[in-house]
JSON list of N, CA and C in Angstrom, two decimals:
[
{"chain": "E", "resi": 1, "resn": "MET", "atom": "N", "xyz": [70.88, -56.58, -42.45]},
{"chain": "E", "resi": 1, "resn": "MET", "atom": "CA", "xyz": [71.99, -56.13, -43.25]},
{"chain": "E", "resi": 1, "resn": "MET", "atom": "C", "xyz": [72.75, -55.01, -42.56]},
{"chain": "E", "resi": 2, "resn": "ALA", "atom": "N", "xyz": [72.44, -54.76, -41.33]},
{"chain": "E", "resi": 2, "resn": "ALA", "atom": "CA", "xyz": [73.10, -53.70, -40.59]},
{"chain": "E", "resi": 2, "resn": "ALA", "atom": "C", "xyz": [74.60, -53.94, -40.57]},
{"chain": "E", "resi": 3, "resn": "GLY", "atom": "N", "xyz": [75.36, -52.91, -40.86]},
{"chain": "E", "resi": 3, "resn": "GLY", "atom": "CA", "xyz": [76.80, -53.02, -40.84]},
{"chain": "E", "resi": 3, "resn": "GLY", "atom": "C", "xyz": [77.40, -53.54, -42.14]},
{"chain": "E", "resi": 4, "resn": "HIS", "atom": "N", "xyz": [76.58, -53.97, -43.06]},
{"chain": "E", "resi": 4, "resn": "HIS", "atom": "CA", "xyz": [77.05, -54.47, -44.34]},
{"chain": "E", "resi": 4, "resn": "HIS", "atom": "C", "xyz": [76.67, -53.48, -45.43]},
{"chain": "E", "resi": 5, "resn": "PRO", "atom": "N", "xyz": [77.51, -53.34, -46.45]},
{"chain": "E", "resi": 5, "resn": "PRO", "atom": "CA", "xyz": [77.09, -52.50, -47.57]},
{"chain": "E", "resi": 5, "resn": "PRO", "atom": "C", "xyz": [75.85, -53.09, -48.24]},
{"chain": "E", "resi": 6, "resn": "VAL", "atom": "N", "xyz": [74.99, -52.24, -48.70]},
{"chain": "E", "resi": 6, "resn": "VAL", "atom": "CA", "xyz": [73.77, -52.68, -49.37]},
{"chain": "E", "resi": 6, "resn": "VAL", "atom": "C", "xyz": [73.84, -52.25, -50.83]},
{"chain": "E", "resi": 7, "resn": "HIS", "atom": "N", "xyz": [73.44, -53.14, -51.70]},
{"chain": "E", "resi": 7, "resn": "HIS", "atom": "CA", "xyz": [73.43, -52.87, -53.14]},
{"chain": "E", "resi": 7, "resn": "HIS", "atom": "C", "xyz": [72.00, -53.05, -53.62]},
{"chain": "E", "resi": 8, "resn": "TYR", "atom": "N", "xyz": [71.56, -52.12, -54.43]},
{"chain": "E", "resi": 8, "resn": "TYR", "atom": "CA", "xyz": [70.18, -52.12, -54.90]},
{"chain": "E", "resi": 8, "resn": "TYR", "atom": "C", "xyz": [70.11, -52.38, -56.40]},
{"chain": "E", "resi": 9, "resn": "ALA", "atom": "N", "xyz": [69.18, -53.21, -56.81]},
{"chain": "E", "resi": 9, "resn": "ALA", "atom": "CA", "xyz": [68.75, -53.28, -58.20]},
{"chain": "E", "resi": 9, "resn": "ALA", "atom": "C", "xyz": [67.44, -52.50, -58.23]},
{"chain": "E", "resi": 10, "resn": "TYR", "atom": "N", "xyz": [67.26, -51.65, -59.25]},
{"chain": "E", "resi": 10, "resn": "TYR", "atom": "CA", "xyz": [66.09, -50.78, -59.25]},
{"chain": "E", "resi": 10, "resn": "TYR", "atom": "C", "xyz": [65.49, -50.64, -60.64]},
{"chain": "E", "resi": 11, "resn": "LEU", "atom": "N", "xyz": [64.22, -50.31, -60.65]},
{"chain": "E", "resi": 11, "resn": "LEU", "atom": "CA", "xyz": [63.47, -50.05, -61.87]},
{"chain": "E", "resi": 11, "resn": "LEU", "atom": "C", "xyz": [62.87, -48.65, -61.75]},
{"chain": "E", "resi": 12, "resn": "LEU", "atom": "N", "xyz": [63.21, -47.79, -62.69]},
{"chain": "E", "resi": 12, "resn": "LEU", "atom": "CA", "xyz": [62.65, -46.44, -62.73]},
{"chain": "E", "resi": 12, "resn": "LEU", "atom": "C", "xyz": [61.60, -46.37, -63.82]},
{"chain": "E", "resi": 13, "resn": "GLU", "atom": "N", "xyz": [60.65, -45.44, -63.64]},
{"chain": "E", "resi": 13, "resn": "GLU", "atom": "CA", "xyz": [59.69, -45.15, -64.69]},
{"chain": "E", "resi": 13, "resn": "GLU", "atom": "C", "xyz": [59.65, -43.65, -64.90]},
{"chain": "E", "resi": 14, "resn": "SER", "atom": "N", "xyz": [59.61, -43.24, -66.16]},
{"chain": "E", "resi": 14, "resn": "SER", "atom": "CA", "xyz": [59.55, -41.83, -66.50]},
{"chain": "E", "resi": 14, "resn": "SER", "atom": "C", "xyz": [58.18, -41.26, -66.12]},
{"chain": "E", "resi": 15, "resn": "LEU", "atom": "N", "xyz": [58.18, -40.14, -65.45]},
{"chain": "E", "resi": 15, "resn": "LEU", "atom": "CA", "xyz": [56.92, -39.45, -65.14]},
{"chain": "E", "resi": 15, "resn": "LEU", "atom": "C", "xyz": [56.40, -38.71, -66.37]},
{"chain": "E", "resi": 16, "resn": "ALA", "atom": "N", "xyz": [57.31, -38.25, -67.22]},
{"chain": "E", "resi": 16, "resn": "ALA", "atom": "CA", "xyz": [56.92, -37.53, -68.43]},
{"chain": "E", "resi": 16, "resn": "ALA", "atom": "C", "xyz": [56.36, -38.47, -69.49]},
{"chain": "E", "resi": 17, "resn": "ARG", "atom": "N", "xyz": [56.88, -39.70, -69.52]},
{"chain": "E", "resi": 17, "resn": "ARG", "atom": "CA", "xyz": [56.46, -40.68, -70.52]},
{"chain": "E", "resi": 17, "resn": "ARG", "atom": "C", "xyz": [56.22, -42.02, -69.84]},
{"chain": "E", "resi": 18, "resn": "PRO", "atom": "N", "xyz": [55.07, -42.15, -69.15]},
{"chain": "E", "resi": 18, "resn": "PRO", "atom": "CA", "xyz": [54.76, -43.41, -68.47]},
{"chain": "E", "resi": 18, "resn": "PRO", "atom": "C", "xyz": [54.92, -44.60, -69.43]},
{"chain": "E", "resi": 19, "resn": "GLY", "atom": "N", "xyz": [55.47, -45.67, -68.91]},
{"chain": "E", "resi": 19, "resn": "GLY", "atom": "CA", "xyz": [55.73, -46.84, -69.74]},
{"chain": "E", "resi": 19, "resn": "GLY", "atom": "C", "xyz": [57.19, -46.93, -70.15]},
{"chain": "E", "resi": 20, "resn": "ILE", "atom": "N", "xyz": [57.90, -45.79, -70.15]},
{"chain": "E", "resi": 20, "resn": "ILE", "atom": "CA", "xyz": [59.33, -45.80, -70.42]},
{"chain": "E", "resi": 20, "resn": "ILE", "atom": "C", "xyz": [60.04, -46.13, -69.11]},
{"chain": "E", "resi": 21, "resn": "ARG", "atom": "N", "xyz": [60.85, -47.17, -69.13]},
{"chain": "E", "resi": 21, "resn": "ARG", "atom": "CA", "xyz": [61.48, -47.65, -67.90]},
{"chain": "E", "resi": 21, "resn": "ARG", "atom": "C", "xyz": [62.99, -47.77, -68.08]},
{"chain": "E", "resi": 22, "resn": "TYR", "atom": "N", "xyz": [63.67, -47.77, -66.96]},
{"chain": "E", "resi": 22, "resn": "TYR", "atom": "CA", "xyz": [65.12, -47.93, -66.93]},
{"chain": "E", "resi": 22, "resn": "TYR", "atom": "C", "xyz": [65.48, -48.81, -65.74]},
{"chain": "E", "resi": 23, "resn": "VAL", "atom": "N", "xyz": [66.41, -49.72, -65.95]},
{"chain": "E", "resi": 23, "resn": "VAL", "atom": "CA", "xyz": [66.85, -50.64, -64.90]},
{"chain": "E", "resi": 23, "resn": "VAL", "atom": "C", "xyz": [68.32, -50.39, -64.61]},
{"chain": "E", "resi": 24, "resn": "GLY", "atom": "N", "xyz": [68.68, -50.40, -63.32]},
{"chain": "E", "resi": 24, "resn": "GLY", "atom": "CA", "xyz": [70.08, -50.21, -62.96]},
{"chain": "E", "resi": 24, "resn": "GLY", "atom": "C", "xyz": [70.38, -50.81, -61.60]},
{"chain": "E", "resi": 25, "resn": "HIS", "atom": "N", "xyz": [71.61, -50.56, -61.13]},
{"chain": "E", "resi": 25, "resn": "HIS", "atom": "CA", "xyz": [72.00, -50.98, -59.78]},
{"chain": "E", "resi": 25, "resn": "HIS", "atom": "C", "xyz": [72.90, -49.91, -59.18]},
{"chain": "E", "resi": 26, "resn": "THR", "atom": "N", "xyz": [72.90, -49.83, -57.86]},
{"chain": "E", "resi": 26, "resn": "THR", "atom": "CA", "xyz": [73.66, -48.80, -57.15]},
{"chain": "E", "resi": 26, "resn": "THR", "atom": "C", "xyz": [73.80, -49.19, -55.69]},
{"chain": "E", "resi": 27, "resn": "SER", "atom": "N", "xyz": [74.71, -48.53, -55.01]},
{"chain": "E", "resi": 27, "resn": "SER", "atom": "CA", "xyz": [74.80, -48.70, -53.56]},
{"chain": "E", "resi": 27, "resn": "SER", "atom": "C", "xyz": [74.20, -47.50, -52.82]},
{"chain": "E", "resi": 28, "resn": "ASP", "atom": "N", "xyz": [73.75, -46.48, -53.58]},
{"chain": "E", "resi": 28, "resn": "ASP", "atom": "CA", "xyz": [73.13, -45.29, -52.98]},
{"chain": "E", "resi": 28, "resn": "ASP", "atom": "C", "xyz": [71.92, -44.90, -53.83]},
{"chain": "E", "resi": 29, "resn": "LEU", "atom": "N", "xyz": [70.79, -45.50, -53.53]},
{"chain": "E", "resi": 29, "resn": "LEU", "atom": "CA", "xyz": [69.60, -45.32, -54.37]},
{"chain": "E", "resi": 29, "resn": "LEU", "atom": "C", "xyz": [69.12, -43.88, -54.39]},
{"chain": "E", "resi": 30, "resn": "LYS", "atom": "N", "xyz": [69.11, -43.22, -53.25]},
{"chain": "E", "resi": 30, "resn": "LYS", "atom": "CA", "xyz": [68.64, -41.83, -53.19]},
{"chain": "E", "resi": 30, "resn": "LYS", "atom": "C", "xyz": [69.50, -40.93, -54.08]},
{"chain": "E", "resi": 31, "resn": "GLN", "atom": "N", "xyz": [70.82, -41.07, -53.99]},
{"chain": "E", "resi": 31, "resn": "GLN", "atom": "CA", "xyz": [71.72, -40.25, -54.81]},
{"chain": "E", "resi": 31, "resn": "GLN", "atom": "C", "xyz": [71.60, -40.61, -56.28]},
{"chain": "E", "resi": 32, "resn": "ARG", "atom": "N", "xyz": [71.46, -41.89, -56.57]},
{"chain": "E", "resi": 32, "resn": "ARG", "atom": "CA", "xyz": [71.36, -42.32, -57.98]},
{"chain": "E", "resi": 32, "resn": "ARG", "atom": "C", "xyz": [70.10, -41.76, -58.62]},
{"chain": "E", "resi": 33, "resn": "LEU", "atom": "N", "xyz": [68.98, -41.76, -57.90]},
{"chain": "E", "resi": 33, "resn": "LEU", "atom": "CA", "xyz": [67.75, -41.18, -58.44]},
{"chain": "E", "resi": 33, "resn": "LEU", "atom": "C", "xyz": [67.96, -39.68, -58.69]},
{"chain": "E", "resi": 34, "resn": "ALA", "atom": "N", "xyz": [68.62, -38.99, -57.75]},
{"chain": "E", "resi": 34, "resn": "ALA", "atom": "CA", "xyz": [68.91, -37.57, -57.93]},
{"chain": "E", "resi": 34, "resn": "ALA", "atom": "C", "xyz": [69.78, -37.36, -59.17]},
{"chain": "E", "resi": 35, "resn": "ASP", "atom": "N", "xyz": [70.76, -38.23, -59.39]},
{"chain": "E", "resi": 35, "resn": "ASP", "atom": "CA", "xyz": [71.61, -38.12, -60.59]},
{"chain": "E", "resi": 35, "resn": "ASP", "atom": "C", "xyz": [70.78, -38.30, -61.86]},
{"chain": "E", "resi": 36, "resn": "HIS", "atom": "N", "xyz": [69.91, -39.29, -61.88]},
{"chain": "E", "resi": 36, "resn": "HIS", "atom": "CA", "xyz": [69.05, -39.50, -63.05]},
{"chain": "E", "resi": 36, "resn": "HIS", "atom": "C", "xyz": [68.19, -38.26, -63.30]},
{"chain": "E", "resi": 37, "resn": "ASN", "atom": "N", "xyz": [67.59, -37.72, -62.25]},
{"chain": "E", "resi": 37, "resn": "ASN", "atom": "CA", "xyz": [66.69, -36.57, -62.42]},
{"chain": "E", "resi": 37, "resn": "ASN", "atom": "C", "xyz": [67.42, -35.27, -62.70]},
{"chain": "E", "resi": 38, "resn": "ALA", "atom": "N", "xyz": [68.72, -35.23, -62.46]},
{"chain": "E", "resi": 38, "resn": "ALA", "atom": "CA", "xyz": [69.52, -34.05, -62.78]},
{"chain": "E", "resi": 38, "resn": "ALA", "atom": "C", "xyz": [70.10, -34.14, -64.20]},
{"chain": "E", "resi": 39, "resn": "GLY", "atom": "N", "xyz": [69.80, -35.23, -64.90]},
{"chain": "E", "resi": 39, "resn": "GLY", "atom": "CA", "xyz": [70.28, -35.38, -66.27]},
{"chain": "E", "resi": 39, "resn": "GLY", "atom": "C", "xyz": [71.72, -35.86, -66.37]},
{"chain": "E", "resi": 40, "resn": "ARG", "atom": "N", "xyz": [72.29, -36.40, -65.30]},
{"chain": "E", "resi": 40, "resn": "ARG", "atom": "CA", "xyz": [73.68, -36.84, -65.30]},
{"chain": "E", "resi": 40, "resn": "ARG", "atom": "C", "xyz": [73.89, -38.23, -65.90]},
{"chain": "E", "resi": 41, "resn": "CYS", "atom": "N", "xyz": [72.83, -38.89, -66.30]},
{"chain": "E", "resi": 41, "resn": "CYS", "atom": "CA", "xyz": [72.93, -40.20, -66.95]},
{"chain": "E", "resi": 41, "resn": "CYS", "atom": "C", "xyz": [72.42, -40.06, -68.38]},
{"chain": "E", "resi": 42, "resn": "PRO", "atom": "N", "xyz": [73.30, -40.24, -69.38]},
{"chain": "E", "resi": 42, "resn": "PRO", "atom": "CA", "xyz": [72.87, -40.05, -70.77]},
{"chain": "E", "resi": 42, "resn": "PRO", "atom": "C", "xyz": [71.70, -40.94, -71.18]},
{"chain": "E", "resi": 43, "resn": "HIS", "atom": "N", "xyz": [71.60, -42.13, -70.58]},
{"chain": "E", "resi": 43, "resn": "HIS", "atom": "CA", "xyz": [70.54, -43.07, -70.96]},
{"chain": "E", "resi": 43, "resn": "HIS", "atom": "C", "xyz": [69.15, -42.63, -70.49]},
{"chain": "E", "resi": 44, "resn": "THR", "atom": "N", "xyz": [69.09, -41.77, -69.49]},
{"chain": "E", "resi": 44, "resn": "THR", "atom": "CA", "xyz": [67.79, -41.38, -68.93]},
{"chain": "E", "resi": 44, "resn": "THR", "atom": "C", "xyz": [67.51, -39.89, -69.06]},
{"chain": "E", "resi": 45, "resn": "SER", "atom": "N", "xyz": [68.45, -39.11, -69.57]},
{"chain": "E", "resi": 45, "resn": "SER", "atom": "CA", "xyz": [68.30, -37.65, -69.57]},
{"chain": "E", "resi": 45, "resn": "SER", "atom": "C", "xyz": [67.17, -37.14, -70.46]},
{"chain": "E", "resi": 46, "resn": "LYS", "atom": "N", "xyz": [66.75, -37.92, -71.42]},
{"chain": "E", "resi": 46, "resn": "LYS", "atom": "CA", "xyz": [65.71, -37.46, -72.36]},
{"chain": "E", "resi": 46, "resn": "LYS", "atom": "C", "xyz": [64.29, -37.64, -71.83]},
{"chain": "E", "resi": 47, "resn": "ASN", "atom": "N", "xyz": [64.12, -38.38, -70.75]},
{"chain": "E", "resi": 47, "resn": "ASN", "atom": "CA", "xyz": [62.77, -38.70, -70.27]},
{"chain": "E", "resi": 47, "resn": "ASN", "atom": "C", "xyz": [62.55, -38.29, -68.82]},
{"chain": "E", "resi": 48, "resn": "LEU", "atom": "N", "xyz": [63.14, -37.18, -68.42]},
{"chain": "E", "resi": 48, "resn": "LEU", "atom": "CA", "xyz": [63.00, -36.66, -67.05]},
{"chain": "E", "resi": 48, "resn": "LEU", "atom": "C", "xyz": [61.57, -36.22, -66.78]},
{"chain": "E", "resi": 49, "resn": "PRO", "atom": "N", "xyz": [61.14, -36.24, -65.55]},
{"chain": "E", "resi": 49, "resn": "PRO", "atom": "CA", "xyz": [61.76, -36.82, -64.36]},
{"chain": "E", "resi": 49, "resn": "PRO", "atom": "C", "xyz": [61.42, -38.31, -64.23]},
{"chain": "E", "resi": 50, "resn": "TRP", "atom": "N", "xyz": [62.12, -38.95, -63.29]},
{"chain": "E", "resi": 50, "resn": "TRP", "atom": "CA", "xyz": [61.96, -40.38, -63.04]},
{"chain": "E", "resi": 50, "resn": "TRP", "atom": "C", "xyz": [61.47, -40.62, -61.62]},
{"chain": "E", "resi": 51, "resn": "LYS", "atom": "N", "xyz": [60.78, -41.75, -61.44]},
{"chain": "E", "resi": 51, "resn": "LYS", "atom": "CA", "xyz": [60.41, -42.20, -60.10]},
{"chain": "E", "resi": 51, "resn": "LYS", "atom": "C", "xyz": [60.81, -43.65, -59.96]},
{"chain": "E", "resi": 52, "resn": "VAL", "atom": "N", "xyz": [61.10, -44.05, -58.74]},
{"chain": "E", "resi": 52, "resn": "VAL", "atom": "CA", "xyz": [61.43, -45.45, -58.47]},
{"chain": "E", "resi": 52, "resn": "VAL", "atom": "C", "xyz": [60.13, -46.24, -58.41]},
{"chain": "E", "resi": 53, "resn": "LYS", "atom": "N", "xyz": [60.03, -47.26, -59.25]},
{"chain": "E", "resi": 53, "resn": "LYS", "atom": "CA", "xyz": [58.87, -48.15, -59.23]},
{"chain": "E", "resi": 53, "resn": "LYS", "atom": "C", "xyz": [59.11, -49.34, -58.31]},
{"chain": "E", "resi": 54, "resn": "VAL", "atom": "N", "xyz": [60.34, -49.91, -58.39]},
{"chain": "E", "resi": 54, "resn": "VAL", "atom": "CA", "xyz": [60.68, -51.10, -57.62]},
{"chain": "E", "resi": 54, "resn": "VAL", "atom": "C", "xyz": [62.17, -51.05, -57.29]},
{"chain": "E", "resi": 55, "resn": "TYR", "atom": "N", "xyz": [62.50, -51.47, -56.08]},
{"chain": "E", "resi": 55, "resn": "TYR", "atom": "CA", "xyz": [63.92, -51.71, -55.77]},
{"chain": "E", "resi": 55, "resn": "TYR", "atom": "C", "xyz": [64.02, -52.91, -54.85]},
{"chain": "E", "resi": 56, "resn": "VAL", "atom": "N", "xyz": [65.14, -53.61, -54.97]},
{"chain": "E", "resi": 56, "resn": "VAL", "atom": "CA", "xyz": [65.41, -54.78, -54.15]},
{"chain": "E", "resi": 56, "resn": "VAL", "atom": "C", "xyz": [66.82, -54.61, -53.61]},
{"chain": "E", "resi": 57, "resn": "ALA", "atom": "N", "xyz": [67.00, -54.84, -52.31]},
{"chain": "E", "resi": 57, "resn": "ALA", "atom": "CA", "xyz": [68.30, -54.70, -51.66]},
{"chain": "E", "resi": 57, "resn": "ALA", "atom": "C", "xyz": [69.00, -56.05, -51.55]},
{"chain": "E", "resi": 58, "resn": "PHE", "atom": "N", "xyz": [70.30, -56.02, -51.79]},
{"chain": "E", "resi": 58, "resn": "PHE", "atom": "CA", "xyz": [71.13, -57.22, -51.73]},
{"chain": "E", "resi": 58, "resn": "PHE", "atom": "C", "xyz": [72.38, -56.94, -50.90]},
{"chain": "E", "resi": 59, "resn": "GLU", "atom": "N", "xyz": [72.89, -57.96, -50.24]},
{"chain": "E", "resi": 59, "resn": "GLU", "atom": "CA", "xyz": [74.17, -57.83, -49.53]},
{"chain": "E", "resi": 59, "resn": "GLU", "atom": "C", "xyz": [75.34, -57.87, -50.49]},
{"chain": "E", "resi": 60, "resn": "GLU", "atom": "N", "xyz": [75.22, -58.62, -51.57]},
{"chain": "E", "resi": 60, "resn": "GLU", "atom": "CA", "xyz": [76.31, -58.81, -52.51]},
{"chain": "E", "resi": 60, "resn": "GLU", "atom": "C", "xyz": [76.07, -58.03, -53.79]},
{"chain": "E", "resi": 61, "resn": "LEU", "atom": "N", "xyz": [77.10, -57.32, -54.25]},
{"chain": "E", "resi": 61, "resn": "LEU", "atom": "CA", "xyz": [77.01, -56.56, -55.50]},
{"chain": "E", "resi": 61, "resn": "LEU", "atom": "C", "xyz": [76.63, -57.48, -56.66]},
{"chain": "E", "resi": 62, "resn": "ALA", "atom": "N", "xyz": [77.26, -58.65, -56.73]},
{"chain": "E", "resi": 62, "resn": "ALA", "atom": "CA", "xyz": [76.98, -59.57, -57.84]},
{"chain": "E", "resi": 62, "resn": "ALA", "atom": "C", "xyz": [75.50, -59.96, -57.89]},
{"chain": "E", "resi": 63, "resn": "SER", "atom": "N", "xyz": [74.87, -60.09, -56.74]},
{"chain": "E", "resi": 63, "resn": "SER", "atom": "CA", "xyz": [73.45, -60.43, -56.71]},
{"chain": "E", "resi": 63, "resn": "SER", "atom": "C", "xyz": [72.61, -59.29, -57.28]},
{"chain": "E", "resi": 64, "resn": "ALA", "atom": "N", "xyz": [72.96, -58.06, -56.93]},
{"chain": "E", "resi": 64, "resn": "ALA", "atom": "CA", "xyz": [72.24, -56.90, -57.47]},
{"chain": "E", "resi": 64, "resn": "ALA", "atom": "C", "xyz": [72.42, -56.82, -58.99]},
{"chain": "E", "resi": 65, "resn": "GLN", "atom": "N", "xyz": [73.64, -57.07, -59.45]},
{"chain": "E", "resi": 65, "resn": "GLN", "atom": "CA", "xyz": [73.90, -57.05, -60.89]},
{"chain": "E", "resi": 65, "resn": "GLN", "atom": "C", "xyz": [73.15, -58.16, -61.61]},
{"chain": "E", "resi": 66, "resn": "ASP", "atom": "N", "xyz": [73.11, -59.33, -61.03]},
{"chain": "E", "resi": 66, "resn": "ASP", "atom": "CA", "xyz": [72.37, -60.45, -61.63]},
{"chain": "E", "resi": 66, "resn": "ASP", "atom": "C", "xyz": [70.89, -60.12, -61.72]},
{"chain": "E", "resi": 67, "resn": "PHE", "atom": "N", "xyz": [70.34, -59.54, -60.66]},
{"chain": "E", "resi": 67, "resn": "PHE", "atom": "CA", "xyz": [68.91, -59.21, -60.67]},
{"chain": "E", "resi": 67, "resn": "PHE", "atom": "C", "xyz": [68.62, -58.09, -61.66]},
{"chain": "E", "resi": 68, "resn": "GLU", "atom": "N", "xyz": [69.53, -57.14, -61.79]},
{"chain": "E", "resi": 68, "resn": "GLU", "atom": "CA", "xyz": [69.38, -56.09, -62.80]},
{"chain": "E", "resi": 68, "resn": "GLU", "atom": "C", "xyz": [69.27, -56.70, -64.19]},
{"chain": "E", "resi": 69, "resn": "ARG", "atom": "N", "xyz": [70.15, -57.65, -64.49]},
{"chain": "E", "resi": 69, "resn": "ARG", "atom": "CA", "xyz": [70.09, -58.32, -65.80]},
{"chain": "E", "resi": 69, "resn": "ARG", "atom": "C", "xyz": [68.79, -59.08, -65.97]},
{"chain": "E", "resi": 70, "resn": "TYR", "atom": "N", "xyz": [68.31, -59.69, -64.90]},
{"chain": "E", "resi": 70, "resn": "TYR", "atom": "CA", "xyz": [67.04, -60.41, -64.95]},
{"chain": "E", "resi": 70, "resn": "TYR", "atom": "C", "xyz": [65.89, -59.47, -65.30]},
{"chain": "E", "resi": 71, "resn": "LEU", "atom": "N", "xyz": [65.89, -58.29, -64.68]},
{"chain": "E", "resi": 71, "resn": "LEU", "atom": "CA", "xyz": [64.82, -57.34, -64.97]},
{"chain": "E", "resi": 71, "resn": "LEU", "atom": "C", "xyz": [64.90, -56.85, -66.40]}
]
């Protein structure tokens, strides 16, 4: 995938409340995790901090979005 944009579908798990999960997609996984842990996402701000449990990289944004819906 070198030279191509990469899109990630990811699954987060709350460290404060194991079993609470969140699914999303992004093109910058490291920054997106930082955003979640900084409370910048209303859907995840109540269960900080988060860790990445699973991520899958895709060349196409639509594929990442489809996989997010699947999860």
